PDB file of C-alpha atoms in Angstrom:
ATOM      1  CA  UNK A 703     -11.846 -17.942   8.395  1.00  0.00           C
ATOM      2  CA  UNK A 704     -13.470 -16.516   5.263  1.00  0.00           C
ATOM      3  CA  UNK A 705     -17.007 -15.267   5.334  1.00  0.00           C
ATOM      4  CA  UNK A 706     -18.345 -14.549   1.850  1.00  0.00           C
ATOM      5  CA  UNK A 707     -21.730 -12.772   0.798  1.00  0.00           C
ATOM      6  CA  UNK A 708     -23.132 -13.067  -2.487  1.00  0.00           C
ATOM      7  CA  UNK A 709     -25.458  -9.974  -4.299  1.00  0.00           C
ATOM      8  CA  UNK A 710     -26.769  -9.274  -7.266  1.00  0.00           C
ATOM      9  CA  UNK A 711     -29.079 -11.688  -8.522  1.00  0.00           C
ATOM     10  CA  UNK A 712     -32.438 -11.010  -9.986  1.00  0.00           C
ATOM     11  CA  UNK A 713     -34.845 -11.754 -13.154  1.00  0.00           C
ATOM     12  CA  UNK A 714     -33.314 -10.728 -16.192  1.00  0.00           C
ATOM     13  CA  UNK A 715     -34.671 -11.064 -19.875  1.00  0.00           C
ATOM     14  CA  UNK A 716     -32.512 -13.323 -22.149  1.00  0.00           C
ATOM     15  CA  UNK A 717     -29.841 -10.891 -23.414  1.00  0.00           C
ATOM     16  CA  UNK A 718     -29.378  -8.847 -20.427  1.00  0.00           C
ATOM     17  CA  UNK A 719     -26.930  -8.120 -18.238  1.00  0.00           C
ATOM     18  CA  UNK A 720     -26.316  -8.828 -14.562  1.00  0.00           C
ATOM     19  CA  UNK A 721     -23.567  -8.042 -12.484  1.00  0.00           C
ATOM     20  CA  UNK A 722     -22.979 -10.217  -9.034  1.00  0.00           C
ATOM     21  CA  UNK A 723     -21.035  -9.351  -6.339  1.00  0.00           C
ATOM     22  CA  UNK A 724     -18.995 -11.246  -4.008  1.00  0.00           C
ATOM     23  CA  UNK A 725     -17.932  -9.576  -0.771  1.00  0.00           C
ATOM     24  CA  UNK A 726     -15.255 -11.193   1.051  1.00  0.00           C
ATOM     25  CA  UNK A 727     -14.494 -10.824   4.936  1.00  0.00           C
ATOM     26  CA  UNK A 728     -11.113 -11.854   6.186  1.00  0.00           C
ATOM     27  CA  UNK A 729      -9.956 -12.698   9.745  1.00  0.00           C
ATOM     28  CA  UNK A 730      -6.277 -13.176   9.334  1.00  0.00           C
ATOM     29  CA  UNK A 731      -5.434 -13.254   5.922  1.00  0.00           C
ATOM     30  CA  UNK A 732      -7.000 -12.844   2.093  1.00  0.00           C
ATOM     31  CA  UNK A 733      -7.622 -15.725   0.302  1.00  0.00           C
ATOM     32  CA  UNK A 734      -5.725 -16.755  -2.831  1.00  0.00           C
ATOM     33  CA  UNK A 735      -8.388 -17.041  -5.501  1.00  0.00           C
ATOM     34  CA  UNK A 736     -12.160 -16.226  -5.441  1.00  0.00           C
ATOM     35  CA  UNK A 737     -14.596 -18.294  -7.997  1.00  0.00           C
ATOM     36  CA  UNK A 738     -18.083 -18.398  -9.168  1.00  0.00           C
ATOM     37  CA  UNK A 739     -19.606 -22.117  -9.509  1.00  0.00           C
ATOM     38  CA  UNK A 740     -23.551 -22.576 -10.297  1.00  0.00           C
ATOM     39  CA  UNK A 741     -26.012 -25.064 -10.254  1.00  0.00           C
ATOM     40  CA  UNK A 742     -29.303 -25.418 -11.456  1.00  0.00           C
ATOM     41  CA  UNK A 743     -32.241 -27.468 -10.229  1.00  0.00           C
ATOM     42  CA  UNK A 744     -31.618 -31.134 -10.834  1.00  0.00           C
ATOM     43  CA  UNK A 745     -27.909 -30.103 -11.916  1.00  0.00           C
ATOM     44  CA  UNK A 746     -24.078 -30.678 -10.741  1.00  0.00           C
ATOM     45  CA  UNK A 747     -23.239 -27.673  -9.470  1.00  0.00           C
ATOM     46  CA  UNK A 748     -20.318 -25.868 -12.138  1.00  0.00           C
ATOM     47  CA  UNK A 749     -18.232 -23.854 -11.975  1.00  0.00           C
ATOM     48  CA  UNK A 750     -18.159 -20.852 -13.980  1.00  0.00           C
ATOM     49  CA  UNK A 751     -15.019 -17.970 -13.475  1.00  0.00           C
ATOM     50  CA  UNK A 752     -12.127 -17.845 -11.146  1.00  0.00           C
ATOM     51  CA  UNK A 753      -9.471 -15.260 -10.219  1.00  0.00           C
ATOM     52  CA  UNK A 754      -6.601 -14.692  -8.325  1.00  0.00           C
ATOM     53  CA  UNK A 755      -6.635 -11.927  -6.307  1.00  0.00           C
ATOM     54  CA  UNK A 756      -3.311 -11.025  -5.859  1.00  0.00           C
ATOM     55  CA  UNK A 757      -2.258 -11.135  -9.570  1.00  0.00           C
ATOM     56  CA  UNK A 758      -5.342 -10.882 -11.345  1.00  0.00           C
ATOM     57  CA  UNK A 759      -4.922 -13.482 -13.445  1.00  0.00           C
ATOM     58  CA  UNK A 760      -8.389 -14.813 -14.574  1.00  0.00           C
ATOM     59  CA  UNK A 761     -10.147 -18.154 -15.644  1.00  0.00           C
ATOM     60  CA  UNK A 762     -14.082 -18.870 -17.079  1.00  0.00           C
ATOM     61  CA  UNK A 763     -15.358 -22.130 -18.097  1.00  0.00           C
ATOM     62  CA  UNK A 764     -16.380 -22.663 -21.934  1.00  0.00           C
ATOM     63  CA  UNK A 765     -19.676 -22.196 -21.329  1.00  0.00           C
ATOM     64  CA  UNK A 766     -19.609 -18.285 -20.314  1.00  0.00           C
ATOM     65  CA  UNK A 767     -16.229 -17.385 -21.917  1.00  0.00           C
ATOM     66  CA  UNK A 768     -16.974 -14.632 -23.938  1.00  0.00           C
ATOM     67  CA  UNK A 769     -19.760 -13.425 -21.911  1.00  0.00           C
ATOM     68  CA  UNK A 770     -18.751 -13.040 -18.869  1.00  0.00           C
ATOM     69  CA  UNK A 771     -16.171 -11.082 -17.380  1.00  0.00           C
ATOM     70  CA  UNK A 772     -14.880 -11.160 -13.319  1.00  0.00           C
ATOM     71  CA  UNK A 773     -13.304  -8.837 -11.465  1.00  0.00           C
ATOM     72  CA  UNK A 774     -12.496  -7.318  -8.140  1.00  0.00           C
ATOM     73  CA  UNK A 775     -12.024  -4.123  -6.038  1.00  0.00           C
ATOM     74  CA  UNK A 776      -9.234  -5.110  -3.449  1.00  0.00           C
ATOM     75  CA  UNK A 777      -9.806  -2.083  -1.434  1.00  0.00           C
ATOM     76  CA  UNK A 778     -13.331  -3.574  -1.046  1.00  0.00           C
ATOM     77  CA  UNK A 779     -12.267  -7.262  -0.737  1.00  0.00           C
ATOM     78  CA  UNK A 780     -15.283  -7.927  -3.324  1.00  0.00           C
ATOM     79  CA  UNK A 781     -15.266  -9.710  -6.608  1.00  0.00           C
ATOM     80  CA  UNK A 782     -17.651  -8.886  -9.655  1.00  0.00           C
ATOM     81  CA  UNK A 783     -19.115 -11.320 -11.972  1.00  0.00           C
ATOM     82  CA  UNK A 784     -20.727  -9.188 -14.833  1.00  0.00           C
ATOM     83  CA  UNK A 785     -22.739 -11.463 -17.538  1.00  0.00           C
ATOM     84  CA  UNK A 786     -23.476 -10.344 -20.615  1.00  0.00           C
ATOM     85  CA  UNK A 787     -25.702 -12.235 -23.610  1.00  0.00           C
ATOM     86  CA  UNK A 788     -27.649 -14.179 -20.760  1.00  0.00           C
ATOM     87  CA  UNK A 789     -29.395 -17.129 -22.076  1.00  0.00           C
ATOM     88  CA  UNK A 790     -32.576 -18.806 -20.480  1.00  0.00           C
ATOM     89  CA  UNK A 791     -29.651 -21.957 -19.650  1.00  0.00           C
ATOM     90  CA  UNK A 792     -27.495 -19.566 -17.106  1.00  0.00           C
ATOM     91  CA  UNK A 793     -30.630 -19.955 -14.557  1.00  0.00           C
ATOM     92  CA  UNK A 794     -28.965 -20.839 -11.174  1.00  0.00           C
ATOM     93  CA  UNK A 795     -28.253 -20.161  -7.738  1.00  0.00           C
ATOM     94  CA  UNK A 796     -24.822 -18.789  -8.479  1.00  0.00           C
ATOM     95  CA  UNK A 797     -22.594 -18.991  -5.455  1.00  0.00           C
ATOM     96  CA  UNK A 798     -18.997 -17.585  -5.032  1.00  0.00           C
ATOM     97  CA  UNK A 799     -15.932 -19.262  -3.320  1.00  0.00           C
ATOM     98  CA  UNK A 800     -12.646 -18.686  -1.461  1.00  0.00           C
ATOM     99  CA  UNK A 801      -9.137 -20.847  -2.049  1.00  0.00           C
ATOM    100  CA  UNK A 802      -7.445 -19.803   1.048  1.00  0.00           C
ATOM    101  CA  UNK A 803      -4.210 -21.441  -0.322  1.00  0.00           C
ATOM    102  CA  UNK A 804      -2.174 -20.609  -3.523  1.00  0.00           C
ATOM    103  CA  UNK A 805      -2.190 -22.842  -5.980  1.00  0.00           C
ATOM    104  CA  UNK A 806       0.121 -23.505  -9.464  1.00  0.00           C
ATOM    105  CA  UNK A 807      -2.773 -23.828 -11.640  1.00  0.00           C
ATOM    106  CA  UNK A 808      -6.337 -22.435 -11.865  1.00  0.00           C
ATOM    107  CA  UNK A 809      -8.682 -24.192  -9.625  1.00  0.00           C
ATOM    108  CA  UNK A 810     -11.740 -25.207 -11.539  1.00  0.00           C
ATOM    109  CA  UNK A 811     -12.903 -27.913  -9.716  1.00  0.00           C
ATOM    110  CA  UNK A 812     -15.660 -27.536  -6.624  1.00  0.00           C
ATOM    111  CA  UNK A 813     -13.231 -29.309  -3.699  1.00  0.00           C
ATOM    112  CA  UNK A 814     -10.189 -26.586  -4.324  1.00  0.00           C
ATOM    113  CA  UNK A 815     -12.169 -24.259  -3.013  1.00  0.00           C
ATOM    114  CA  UNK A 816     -12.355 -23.756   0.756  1.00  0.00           C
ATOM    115  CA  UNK A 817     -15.218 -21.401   1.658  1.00  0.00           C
ATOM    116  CA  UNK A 818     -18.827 -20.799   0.503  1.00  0.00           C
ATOM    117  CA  UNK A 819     -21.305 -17.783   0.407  1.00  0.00           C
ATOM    118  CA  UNK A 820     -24.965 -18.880   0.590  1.00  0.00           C
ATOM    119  CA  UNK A 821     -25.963 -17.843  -2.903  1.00  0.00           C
ATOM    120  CA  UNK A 822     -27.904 -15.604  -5.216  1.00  0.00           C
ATOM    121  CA  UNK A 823     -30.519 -16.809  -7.464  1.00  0.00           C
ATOM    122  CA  UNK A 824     -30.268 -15.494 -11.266  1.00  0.00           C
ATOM    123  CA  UNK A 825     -33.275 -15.943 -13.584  1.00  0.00           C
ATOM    124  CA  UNK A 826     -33.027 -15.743 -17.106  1.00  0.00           C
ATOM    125  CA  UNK A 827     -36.531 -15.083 -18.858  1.00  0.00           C
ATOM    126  CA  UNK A 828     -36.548 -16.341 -22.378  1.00  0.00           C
TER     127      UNK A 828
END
């Protein structure tokens, strides 16, 4: 079972940067791909970057590509999220996710994941 922690969010002026970290504790195994979904008050939640931690490969959503990057430190089991160009519309409890299973393409959608953190609030000030 996967236990994941979310850090990182804050206030931040629109413009700024924030970087959100995902730390990832494993009982038998690592999971296949960790990803970043949001939601805002009154809001589906979304999701917003994926990657696979074996390989690397990563994924973002229209909405952030370009401003966004994700990352992660295997020798930490933690995943980064650093946003860039924040706009007043990224507001959101961003919370991170675990696929425990490999999968042929890049999971997007909110029921391919497996396991939740609680989530961090990020506030962008306009």
């Amino acid at each position: 079972q996967v236990q994941l922690v979310e850090s990182g969010g804050g206030l931040v002026q629109a413009g700024g940067s924030l970087r959100l970290s995902c730390a990832a504790s494993e009982r038998t195994s690592s999971p296949y791909a960790v990803g970043w979904f949001r939601q805002a008050p009154g809001k589906e939640r979304e999701f917003v970057s994926g990657i696979a931690l074996n390989g690397g490969g990563t994924w973002y959503s229209e909405s952030v590509k370009g401003r966004s990057a994700i990352s992660r430190d295997n020798a930490k089991n933690t995943v980064y999220l650093q946003m860039s160009s924040l706009k007043p519309e990224d507001t959101a409890v961003y919370y991170c996710a675990a696929r425990r299973r490999a999968i042929a393409r890049r999971p997007t959608a909110e029921d391919e994941y497996d396991y939740w953190g609680q989530g961090t609030q990020v506030t962008v000030s306009s």
